[in-house]
Every structure is written in C-alpha cells, then in structure tokens.
Short mmCIF file of C-alpha atoms and ligand atoms in Angstrom, two decimals:
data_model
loop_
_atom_site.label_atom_id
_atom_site.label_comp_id
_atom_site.label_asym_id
_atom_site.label_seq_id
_atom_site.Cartn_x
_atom_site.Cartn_y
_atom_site.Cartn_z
CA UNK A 1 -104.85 107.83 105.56
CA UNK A 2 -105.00 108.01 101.67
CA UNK A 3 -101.89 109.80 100.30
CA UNK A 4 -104.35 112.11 98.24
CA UNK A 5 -106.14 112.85 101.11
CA UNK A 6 -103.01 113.99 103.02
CA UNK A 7 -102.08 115.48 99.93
CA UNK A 8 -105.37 117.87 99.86
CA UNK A 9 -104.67 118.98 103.96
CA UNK A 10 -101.13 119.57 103.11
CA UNK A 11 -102.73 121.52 100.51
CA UNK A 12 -105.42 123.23 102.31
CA UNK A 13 -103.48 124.12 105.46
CA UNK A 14 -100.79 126.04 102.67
CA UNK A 15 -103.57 127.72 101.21
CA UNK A 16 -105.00 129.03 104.30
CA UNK A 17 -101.77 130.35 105.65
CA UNK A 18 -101.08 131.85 102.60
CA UNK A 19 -104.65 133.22 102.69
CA UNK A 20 -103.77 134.76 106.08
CA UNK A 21 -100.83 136.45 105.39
CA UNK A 22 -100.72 139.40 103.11
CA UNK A 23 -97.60 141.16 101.81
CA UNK A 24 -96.84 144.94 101.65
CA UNK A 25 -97.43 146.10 98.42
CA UNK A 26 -97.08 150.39 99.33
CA UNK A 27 -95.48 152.05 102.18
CA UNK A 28 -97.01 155.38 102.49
CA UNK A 29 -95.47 158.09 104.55
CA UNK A 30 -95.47 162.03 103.73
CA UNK A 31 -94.60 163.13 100.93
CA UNK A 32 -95.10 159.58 99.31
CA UNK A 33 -98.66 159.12 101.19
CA UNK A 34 -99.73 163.04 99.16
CA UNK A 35 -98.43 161.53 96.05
CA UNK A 36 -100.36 158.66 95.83
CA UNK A 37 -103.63 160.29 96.22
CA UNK A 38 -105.47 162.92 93.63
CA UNK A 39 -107.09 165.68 94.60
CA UNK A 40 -111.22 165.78 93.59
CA UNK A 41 -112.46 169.49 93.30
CA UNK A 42 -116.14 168.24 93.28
CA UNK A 43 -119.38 169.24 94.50
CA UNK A 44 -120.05 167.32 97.63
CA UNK A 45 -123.20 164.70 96.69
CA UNK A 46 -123.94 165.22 100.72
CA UNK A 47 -124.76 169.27 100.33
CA UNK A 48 -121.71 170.20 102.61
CA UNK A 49 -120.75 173.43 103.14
CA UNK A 50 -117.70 172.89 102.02
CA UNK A 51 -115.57 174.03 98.94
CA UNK A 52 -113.33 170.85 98.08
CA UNK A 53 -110.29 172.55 96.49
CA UNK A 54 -107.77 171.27 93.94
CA UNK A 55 -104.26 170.35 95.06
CA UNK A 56 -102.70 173.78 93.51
CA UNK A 57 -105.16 175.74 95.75
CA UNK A 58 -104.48 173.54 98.52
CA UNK A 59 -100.91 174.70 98.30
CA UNK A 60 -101.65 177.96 98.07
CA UNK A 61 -103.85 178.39 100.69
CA UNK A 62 -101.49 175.71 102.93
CA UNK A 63 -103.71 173.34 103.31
CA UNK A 64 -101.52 170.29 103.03
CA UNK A 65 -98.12 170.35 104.76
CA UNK A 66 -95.78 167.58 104.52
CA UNK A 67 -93.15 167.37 107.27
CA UNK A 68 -90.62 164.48 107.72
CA UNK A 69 -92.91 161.26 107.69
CA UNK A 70 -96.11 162.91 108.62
CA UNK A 71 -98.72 164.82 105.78
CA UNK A 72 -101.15 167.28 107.58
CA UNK A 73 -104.97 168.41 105.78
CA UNK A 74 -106.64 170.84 106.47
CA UNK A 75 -109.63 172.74 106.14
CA UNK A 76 -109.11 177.26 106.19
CA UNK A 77 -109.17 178.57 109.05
CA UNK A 78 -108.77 182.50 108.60
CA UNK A 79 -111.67 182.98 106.07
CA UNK A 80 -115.43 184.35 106.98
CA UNK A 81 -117.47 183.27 104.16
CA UNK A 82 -120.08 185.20 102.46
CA UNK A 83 -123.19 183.04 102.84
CA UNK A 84 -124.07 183.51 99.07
CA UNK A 85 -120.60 182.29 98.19
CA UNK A 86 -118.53 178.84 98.28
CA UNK A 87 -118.36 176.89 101.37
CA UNK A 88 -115.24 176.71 103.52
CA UNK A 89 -112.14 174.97 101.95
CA UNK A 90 -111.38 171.94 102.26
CA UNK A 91 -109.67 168.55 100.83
CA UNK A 92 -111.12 165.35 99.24
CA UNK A 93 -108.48 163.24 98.22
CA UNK A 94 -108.63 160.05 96.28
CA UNK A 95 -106.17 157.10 96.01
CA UNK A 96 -105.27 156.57 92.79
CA UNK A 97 -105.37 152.73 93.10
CA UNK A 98 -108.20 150.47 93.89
CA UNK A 99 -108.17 147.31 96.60
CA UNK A 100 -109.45 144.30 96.67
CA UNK A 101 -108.76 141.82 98.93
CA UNK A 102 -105.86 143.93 100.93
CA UNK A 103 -105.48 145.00 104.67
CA UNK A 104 -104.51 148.62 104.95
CA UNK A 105 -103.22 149.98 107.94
CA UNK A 106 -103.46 153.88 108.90
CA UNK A 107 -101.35 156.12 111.30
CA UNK A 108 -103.47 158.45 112.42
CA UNK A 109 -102.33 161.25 115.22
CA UNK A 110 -105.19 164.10 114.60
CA UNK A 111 -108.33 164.03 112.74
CA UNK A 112 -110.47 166.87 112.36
CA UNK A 113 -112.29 168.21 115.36
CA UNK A 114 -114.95 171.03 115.60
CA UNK A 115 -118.53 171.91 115.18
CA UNK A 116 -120.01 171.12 111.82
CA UNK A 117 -117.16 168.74 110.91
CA UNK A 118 -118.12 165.44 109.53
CA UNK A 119 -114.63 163.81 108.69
CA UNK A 120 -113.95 160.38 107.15
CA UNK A 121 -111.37 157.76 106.14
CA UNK A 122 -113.75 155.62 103.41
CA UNK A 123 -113.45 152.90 100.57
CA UNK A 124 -116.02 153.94 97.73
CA UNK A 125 -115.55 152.89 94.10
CA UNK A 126 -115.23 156.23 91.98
CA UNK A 127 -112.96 155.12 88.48
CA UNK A 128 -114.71 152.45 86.63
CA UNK A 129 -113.36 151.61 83.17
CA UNK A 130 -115.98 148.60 82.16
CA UNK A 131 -115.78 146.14 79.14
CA UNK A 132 -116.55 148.27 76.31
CA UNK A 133 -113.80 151.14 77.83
CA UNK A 134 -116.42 153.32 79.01
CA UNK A 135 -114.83 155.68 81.65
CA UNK A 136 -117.78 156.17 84.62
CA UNK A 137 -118.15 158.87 86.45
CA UNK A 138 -117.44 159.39 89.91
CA UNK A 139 -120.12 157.92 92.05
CA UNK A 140 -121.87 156.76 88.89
CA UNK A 141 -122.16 153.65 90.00
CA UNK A 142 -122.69 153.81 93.26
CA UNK A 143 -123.77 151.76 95.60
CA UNK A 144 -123.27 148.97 93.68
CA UNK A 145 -119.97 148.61 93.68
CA UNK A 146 -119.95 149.23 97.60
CA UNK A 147 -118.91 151.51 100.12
CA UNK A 148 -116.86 151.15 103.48
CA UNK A 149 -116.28 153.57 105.96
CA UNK A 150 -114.04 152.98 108.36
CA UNK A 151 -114.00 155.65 110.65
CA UNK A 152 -116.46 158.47 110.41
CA UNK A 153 -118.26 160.95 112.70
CA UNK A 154 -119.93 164.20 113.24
CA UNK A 155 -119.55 167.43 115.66
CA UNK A 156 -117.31 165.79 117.80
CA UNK A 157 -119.48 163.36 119.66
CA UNK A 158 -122.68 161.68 117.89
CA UNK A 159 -121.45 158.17 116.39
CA UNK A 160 -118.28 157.47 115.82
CA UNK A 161 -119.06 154.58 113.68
CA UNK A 162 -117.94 151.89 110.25
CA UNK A 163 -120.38 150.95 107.75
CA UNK A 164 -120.99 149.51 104.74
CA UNK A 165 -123.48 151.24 102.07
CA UNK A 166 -124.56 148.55 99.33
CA UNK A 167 -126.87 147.65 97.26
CA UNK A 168 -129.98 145.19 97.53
CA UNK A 169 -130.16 141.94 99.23
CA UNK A 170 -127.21 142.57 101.94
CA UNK A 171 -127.43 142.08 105.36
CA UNK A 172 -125.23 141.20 108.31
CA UNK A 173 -126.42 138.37 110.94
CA UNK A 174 -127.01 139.90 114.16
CA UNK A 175 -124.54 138.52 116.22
CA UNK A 176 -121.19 139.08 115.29
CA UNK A 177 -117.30 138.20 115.96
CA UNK A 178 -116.79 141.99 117.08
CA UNK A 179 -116.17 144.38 120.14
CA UNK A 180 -118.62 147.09 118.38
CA UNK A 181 -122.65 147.51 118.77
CA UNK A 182 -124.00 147.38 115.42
CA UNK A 183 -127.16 149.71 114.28
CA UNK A 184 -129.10 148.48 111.59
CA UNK A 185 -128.13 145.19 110.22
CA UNK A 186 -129.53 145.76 106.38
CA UNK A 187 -126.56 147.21 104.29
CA UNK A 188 -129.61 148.16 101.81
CA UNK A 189 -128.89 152.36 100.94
CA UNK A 190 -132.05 152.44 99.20
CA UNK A 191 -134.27 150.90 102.38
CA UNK A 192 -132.13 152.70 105.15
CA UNK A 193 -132.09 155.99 104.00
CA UNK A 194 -128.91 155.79 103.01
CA UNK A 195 -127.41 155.01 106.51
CA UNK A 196 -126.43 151.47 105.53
CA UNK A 197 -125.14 148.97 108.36
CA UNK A 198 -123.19 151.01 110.91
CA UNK A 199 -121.23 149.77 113.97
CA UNK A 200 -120.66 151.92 116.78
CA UNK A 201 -117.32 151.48 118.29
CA UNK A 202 -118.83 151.69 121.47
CA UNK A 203 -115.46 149.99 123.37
CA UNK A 204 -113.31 152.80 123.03
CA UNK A 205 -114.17 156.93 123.28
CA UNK A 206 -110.58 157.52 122.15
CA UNK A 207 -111.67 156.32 118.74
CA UNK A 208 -112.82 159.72 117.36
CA UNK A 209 -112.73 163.42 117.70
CA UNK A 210 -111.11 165.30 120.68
CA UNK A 211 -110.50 162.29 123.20
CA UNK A 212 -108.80 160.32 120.29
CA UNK A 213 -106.59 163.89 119.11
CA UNK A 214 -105.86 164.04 123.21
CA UNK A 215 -104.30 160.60 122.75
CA UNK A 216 -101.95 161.15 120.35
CA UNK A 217 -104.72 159.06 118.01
CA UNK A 218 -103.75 155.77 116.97
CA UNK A 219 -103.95 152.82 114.22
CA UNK A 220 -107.30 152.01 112.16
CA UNK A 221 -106.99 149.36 109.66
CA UNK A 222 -109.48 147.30 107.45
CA UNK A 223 -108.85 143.69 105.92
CA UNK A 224 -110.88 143.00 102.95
CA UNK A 225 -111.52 139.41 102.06
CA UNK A 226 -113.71 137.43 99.82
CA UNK A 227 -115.52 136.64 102.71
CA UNK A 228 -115.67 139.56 104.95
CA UNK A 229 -114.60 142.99 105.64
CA UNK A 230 -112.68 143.66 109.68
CA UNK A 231 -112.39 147.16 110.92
CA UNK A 232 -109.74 147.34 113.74
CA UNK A 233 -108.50 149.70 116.19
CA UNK A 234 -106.26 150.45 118.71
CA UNK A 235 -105.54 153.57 120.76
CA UNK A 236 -101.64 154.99 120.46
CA UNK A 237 -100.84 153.89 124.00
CA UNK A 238 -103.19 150.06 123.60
CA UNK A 239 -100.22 147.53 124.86
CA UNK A 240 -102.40 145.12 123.09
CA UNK A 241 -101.67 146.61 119.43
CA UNK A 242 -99.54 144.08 117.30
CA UNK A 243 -96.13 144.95 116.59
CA UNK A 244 -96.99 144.09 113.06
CA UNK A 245 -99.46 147.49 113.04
CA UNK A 246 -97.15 149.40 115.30
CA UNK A 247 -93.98 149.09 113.21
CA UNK A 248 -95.64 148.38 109.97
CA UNK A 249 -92.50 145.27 108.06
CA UNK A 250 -93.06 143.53 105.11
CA UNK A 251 -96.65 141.48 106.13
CA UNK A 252 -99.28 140.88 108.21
CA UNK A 253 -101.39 138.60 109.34
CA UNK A 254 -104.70 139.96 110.96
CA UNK A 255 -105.61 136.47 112.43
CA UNK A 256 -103.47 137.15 114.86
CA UNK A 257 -104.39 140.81 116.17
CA UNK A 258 -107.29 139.87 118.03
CA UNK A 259 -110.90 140.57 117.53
CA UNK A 260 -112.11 143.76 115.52
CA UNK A 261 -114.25 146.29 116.60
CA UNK A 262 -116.51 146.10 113.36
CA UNK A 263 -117.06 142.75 111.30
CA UNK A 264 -118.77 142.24 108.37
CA UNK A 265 -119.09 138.84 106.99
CA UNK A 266 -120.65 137.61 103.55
CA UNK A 267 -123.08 134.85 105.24
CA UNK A 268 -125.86 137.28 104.16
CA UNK A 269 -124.43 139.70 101.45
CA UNK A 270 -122.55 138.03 98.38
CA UNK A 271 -119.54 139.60 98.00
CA UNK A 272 -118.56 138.98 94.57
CA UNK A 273 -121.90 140.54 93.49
CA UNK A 274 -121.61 143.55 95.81
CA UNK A 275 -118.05 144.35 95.88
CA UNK A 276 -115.60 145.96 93.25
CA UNK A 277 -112.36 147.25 93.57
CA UNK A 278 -112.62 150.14 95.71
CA UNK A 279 -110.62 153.53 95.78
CA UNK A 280 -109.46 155.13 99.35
CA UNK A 281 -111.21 158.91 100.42
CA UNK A 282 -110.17 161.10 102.78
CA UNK A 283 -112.37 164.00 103.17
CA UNK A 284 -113.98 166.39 105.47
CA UNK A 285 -116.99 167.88 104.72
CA UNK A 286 -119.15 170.64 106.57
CA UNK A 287 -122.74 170.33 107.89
CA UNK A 288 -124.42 168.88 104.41
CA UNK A 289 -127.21 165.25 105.62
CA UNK A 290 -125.12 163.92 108.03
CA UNK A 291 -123.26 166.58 110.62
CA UNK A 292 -126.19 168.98 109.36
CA UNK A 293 -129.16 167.58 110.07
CA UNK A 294 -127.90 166.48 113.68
CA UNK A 295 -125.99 169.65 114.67
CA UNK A 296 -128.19 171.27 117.25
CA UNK A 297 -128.45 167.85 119.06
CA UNK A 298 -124.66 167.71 119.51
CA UNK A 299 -124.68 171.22 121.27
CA UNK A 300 -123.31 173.43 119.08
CA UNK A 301 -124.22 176.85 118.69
CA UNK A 302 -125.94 178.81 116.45
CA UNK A 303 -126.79 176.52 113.04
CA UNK A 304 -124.59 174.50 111.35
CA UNK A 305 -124.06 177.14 107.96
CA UNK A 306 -123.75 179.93 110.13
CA UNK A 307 -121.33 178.81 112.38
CA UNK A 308 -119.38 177.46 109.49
CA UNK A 309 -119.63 180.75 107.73
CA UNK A 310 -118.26 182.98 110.28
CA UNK A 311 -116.05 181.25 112.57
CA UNK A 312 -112.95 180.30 110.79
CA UNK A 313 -111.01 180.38 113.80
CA UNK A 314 -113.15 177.36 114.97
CA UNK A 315 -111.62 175.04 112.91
CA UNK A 316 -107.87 175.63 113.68
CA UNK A 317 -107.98 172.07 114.66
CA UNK A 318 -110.29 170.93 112.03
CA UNK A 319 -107.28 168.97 110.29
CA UNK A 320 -106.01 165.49 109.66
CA UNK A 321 -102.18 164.19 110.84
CA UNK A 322 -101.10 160.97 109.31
CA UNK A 323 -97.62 159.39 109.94
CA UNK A 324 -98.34 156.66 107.67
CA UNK A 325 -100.67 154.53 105.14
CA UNK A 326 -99.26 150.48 104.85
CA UNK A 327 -101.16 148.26 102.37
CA UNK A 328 -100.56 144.70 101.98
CA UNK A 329 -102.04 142.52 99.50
C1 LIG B 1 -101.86 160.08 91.17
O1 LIG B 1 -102.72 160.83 90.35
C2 LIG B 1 -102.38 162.22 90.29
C3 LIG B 1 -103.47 162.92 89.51
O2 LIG B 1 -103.70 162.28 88.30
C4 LIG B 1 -101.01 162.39 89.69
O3 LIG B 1 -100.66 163.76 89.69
C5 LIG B 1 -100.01 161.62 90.54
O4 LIG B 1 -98.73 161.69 89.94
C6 LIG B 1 -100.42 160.17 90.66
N1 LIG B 1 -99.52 159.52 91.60
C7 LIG B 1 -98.77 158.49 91.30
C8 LIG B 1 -97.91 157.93 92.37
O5 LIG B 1 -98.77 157.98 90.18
C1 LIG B 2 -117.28 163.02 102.44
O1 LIG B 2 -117.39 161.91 103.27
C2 LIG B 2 -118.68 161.48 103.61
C3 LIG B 2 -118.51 160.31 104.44
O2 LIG B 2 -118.28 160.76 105.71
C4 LIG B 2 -119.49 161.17 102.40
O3 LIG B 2 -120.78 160.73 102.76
C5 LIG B 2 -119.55 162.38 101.57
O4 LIG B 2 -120.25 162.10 100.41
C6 LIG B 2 -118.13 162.81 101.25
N1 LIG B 2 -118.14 163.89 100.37
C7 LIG B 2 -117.60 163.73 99.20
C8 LIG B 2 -117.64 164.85 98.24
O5 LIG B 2 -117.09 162.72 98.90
C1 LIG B 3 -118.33 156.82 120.25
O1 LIG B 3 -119.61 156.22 120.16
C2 LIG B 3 -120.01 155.59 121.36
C3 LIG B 3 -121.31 154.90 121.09
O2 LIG B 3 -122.28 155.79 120.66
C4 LIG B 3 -120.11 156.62 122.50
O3 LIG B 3 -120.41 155.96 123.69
C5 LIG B 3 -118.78 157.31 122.63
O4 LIG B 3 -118.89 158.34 123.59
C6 LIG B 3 -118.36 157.90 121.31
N1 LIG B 3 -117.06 158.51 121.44
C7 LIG B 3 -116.82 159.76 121.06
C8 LIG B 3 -115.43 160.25 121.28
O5 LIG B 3 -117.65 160.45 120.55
C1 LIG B 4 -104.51 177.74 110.29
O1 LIG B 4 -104.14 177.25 109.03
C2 LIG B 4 -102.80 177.57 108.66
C3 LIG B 4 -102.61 177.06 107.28
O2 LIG B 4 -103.50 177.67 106.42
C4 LIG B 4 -101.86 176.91 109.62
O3 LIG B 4 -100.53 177.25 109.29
C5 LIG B 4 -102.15 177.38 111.00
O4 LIG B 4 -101.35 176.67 111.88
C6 LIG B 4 -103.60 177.16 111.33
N1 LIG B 4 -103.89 177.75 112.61
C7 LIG B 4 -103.97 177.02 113.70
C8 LIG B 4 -104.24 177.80 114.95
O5 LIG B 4 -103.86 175.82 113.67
#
C-alpha cells in the first residue's frame, strides 16, 4: 500500500472515533439543572389552557422544588379556575444554550400524568441573533430552523411519540435503523398539519405517562449529528442500559448503546439547510390542538377546559422529577 493511502485510513479511522465520541460539556443536576434554564411566561402558540408562569411566581406558588440532586415542576394543583380567567399554572422552561451536534442524556423519574396533560421534553430554536444583530422572536422562525421532540404525549395514553417538525423538502426513508413504528414519513409542518414525522415508541409502554411514573421512569437521550438525529430509551430497571447513560462520566459514545427507538437520518432531509442550533423546552401544556382535540377519545371525562378548570386536585401528579440533564459535545 501507498504510504499516503495508509496515511488517509490512519486518518479516517481517527476521525471517525473522534466523531463517535463526544465529551461532557454540562452536568446538570438540581439546583444547577433550574439554573441553566429561563423561565418563558408566554402565551402558548398551541391554545393550551394553561397559564405559563414566570420563575418568581413559580416560587411562590411552589411550583419548582429542588431537593438534593433532583428538581421537581409542576403544574397547581389547589386552584379552580374561573373559565373567563387564565388557564391553570404551569412551567415552560428554556435552556439558555443552544446544541448542535451534542448527545444529551435525561434522568427522568416522573413526568406529568393526568387528563388534559400534554407534556414534553423538545429541541425548538427560539433565540436567533442573525448577521445584521437582529434579535428574533421566539418561534419567529419557526420551522425552519427545526424542531425535535423527544418524548411527548397526551392524556396518558394516545401516542407516546418523537418527531421532527421542519420545513419543506424533508422526509425520512421508510425503513429505518430503529425499534419504533414511524407515522408519517414527510417532516413537512406545512403539508402534515403540523404533525411532522412522528415515531411511536411502540417497544416499550413504560415510555410515557403512568406505566413509565410506576417504573421509577428512566433515561431518554438524543444524539444530534450532521447526519442524523437518534432518540433512545431505556426503562430504570432495562439491564441493557449502558453504564455510560446510567452513571453519566466524562463521554459517550452512542455507537455503542444499541439501536434507538426513533432514527432520523439526512438521506432525504439536508441537514445543514434544515437545522440550526436548537434550544431545550420543557413544558406542559393543557388541552390546546394536541391533548384537546383528542381528549374524549382517551376517556376522560367531561371536556378537556372543564375538567381542567375545576379539578385541581387531578393534577397532583401532573409534575416532572428529573435527577439529572448530561450533555456532551
Ligand atoms: C439563564 O438565563 C436566566 C434568565 O436570563 C438567568 O437568570 C440565569 O442566570 C441564566 N443561567 C446561567 C447559568 O447563566
Ligand atoms: C408545549 O409543548 C408542545 C409540545 O408538546 C408544543 O407543541 C407547544 O407549543 C408547547 N407550548 C409552548 C408554549 O411552548
Ligand atoms: C405508547 O404508544 C404505543 C403505540 O401507540 C402504545 O402501544 C402504548 O400503549 C403506548 N404507551 C403508553 C404508556 O401510552
Ligand atoms: C400540590 O402542589 C404542592 C405545591 O404547590 C405540593 O407541595 C403538593 O405536594 C402537591 N400535592 C400533591 C398531592 O402532590
């Protein structure tokens, strides 16, 4: 062989390992995990009935708790509301970096559970300081930027799904390196109605609402490549869950942890033209298009505002538990 040419594997085989292997760039936990993230008293662009609060009324009210290593939010739950007034409280919260190409791994041990809840752990890009310095608004710019979710779900039961929510001329092939069932396989918001290319994570029913609270939750994490985007996730008692993601060190290296539940490659969708940096939101929203519009199918009683409205002891568990948030770029 050529020297050059063993020169460019030497080469290519260091570049993919270092490709592979990402380093730990915040270690989350707590208090630490609250002060990363801002608080966004916003309407909600799905109609929720929800009230998205600022981090002063938050404390107030006690809906955020920090306790050792693990940060609790929550929505009220001692409140009737007056149907003319705000929705119920709640909490939006937004990193206050952006990602890239970076695997994040979360600790979840409760998410919110109830009738009329539609919670979520998502990637959407919010800040946006372009060329000329122009600050856009949140959502301005959306889809175009694109938008993950990684775990999201309604009233307990109907899909407990990740999707991505882009802009034109994106689609996933429709076979695919993943344990999930995929929906629709155009990422296109504007010719889906918005519901963008979901993936059921039809292996596992502890992967949302009360089954996965019952559990004692688990780990979801995303990588994010040039290339493609890998939902994962494994249940808190899974023997197969990597070390690496159980006991979080100083890297990973998600070609090792096994195939994900959700995978969505670039074959179809060029990522440099649909991807920017993208912020981290944790919210949880009321009714509004998704949990809404499907509530009476899920067998809940009464309607979605109603219930909402006068049963704040219905969403005592209506509350996310995280013991920790570890991103590696
Ligand atoms: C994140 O942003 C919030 C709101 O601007 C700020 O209060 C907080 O200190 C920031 N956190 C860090 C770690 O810089
Ligand atoms: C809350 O999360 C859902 C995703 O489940 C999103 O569609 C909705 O717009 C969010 N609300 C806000 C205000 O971000
Ligand atoms: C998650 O979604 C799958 C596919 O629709 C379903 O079979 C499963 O029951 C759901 N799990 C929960 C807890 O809702
Ligand atoms: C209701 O919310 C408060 C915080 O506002 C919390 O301390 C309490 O534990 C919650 N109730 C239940 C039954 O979880």
């Amino acid at each position: 062989m050529k020297p050059s040419f063993l020169a460019f594997v030497a080469l290519a085989v260091s570049w993919y390992a270092e490709a592979a292997t990402y380093s730990r760039t915040e270690s989350l936990f707590g208090q630490s995990f609250l002060d990363a993230f801002s608080w966004q008293a916003i309407p909600d662009p799905t109609h929720g009935r929800v009230d998205y609060v600022d981090k002063s009324t938050a404390e107030n009210d006690g809906l955020y708790s920090v306790s050792g290593n693990t940060l609790t939010l929550r929505a009220d739950n001692g409140t009737v509301l007056s149907p003319s007034g705000s929705g119920r409280k709640s909490f939006r919260l937004m990193s206050n970096e952006t990602y890239t190409t970076h695997v994040a791994i979360f600790d979840i041990s409760h998410m919110p559970e109830g009738c009329g809840t539609w919670p979520a752990v998502w990637f959407v890009f919010i800040l946006y300081i372009d060329c000329t310095n122009t600050v856009h608004e949140v959502g301005q710019n959306w889809p175009n930027e694109g938008e993950i979710d990684i775990v999201e779900g309604v009233n307990n039961k109907v899909p407990n799904q990740s999707t991505l929510h882009m802009s034109a001329n994106c689609a996933m092939p429709s076979s695919r390196w993943m344990t999930g069932t995929s929906l629709l396989n155009d990422c296109d918001v504007s010719t889906t109605g918005n519901q963008g290319c979901g993936v059921h994570l039809s292996a596992n029913d502890n992967s949302f609402g009360p089954n996965f609270n019952r559990n004692g939750g688990g780990w979801y994490a995303v990588e994010r490549t040039p290339t493609h985007v890998a939902v994962y996730f494994w249940e808190r008692d899974c023997s197969a869950v990597p070390s690496e993601v159980k006991d979080p060190g100083n890297s990973v290296d998600p070609c090792t942890w096994g195939t994900p539940v959700a995978f969505f490659p670039s074959e179809n969708c060029d990522f440099a033209t649909h991807f920017g940096p993208l912020n981290i939101i944790i919210n949880l929203s009321f009714c509004g298009d998704w949990a809404g519009s499907v509530y009476s199918s899920s067998g809940c009683p009464s309607n979605c505002v109603d219930y909402v409205n006068n049963n704040p002891a219905a969403f005592a568990n209506a509350f996310f538990e995280f013991n920790s948030l570890n991103i590696y770029q």
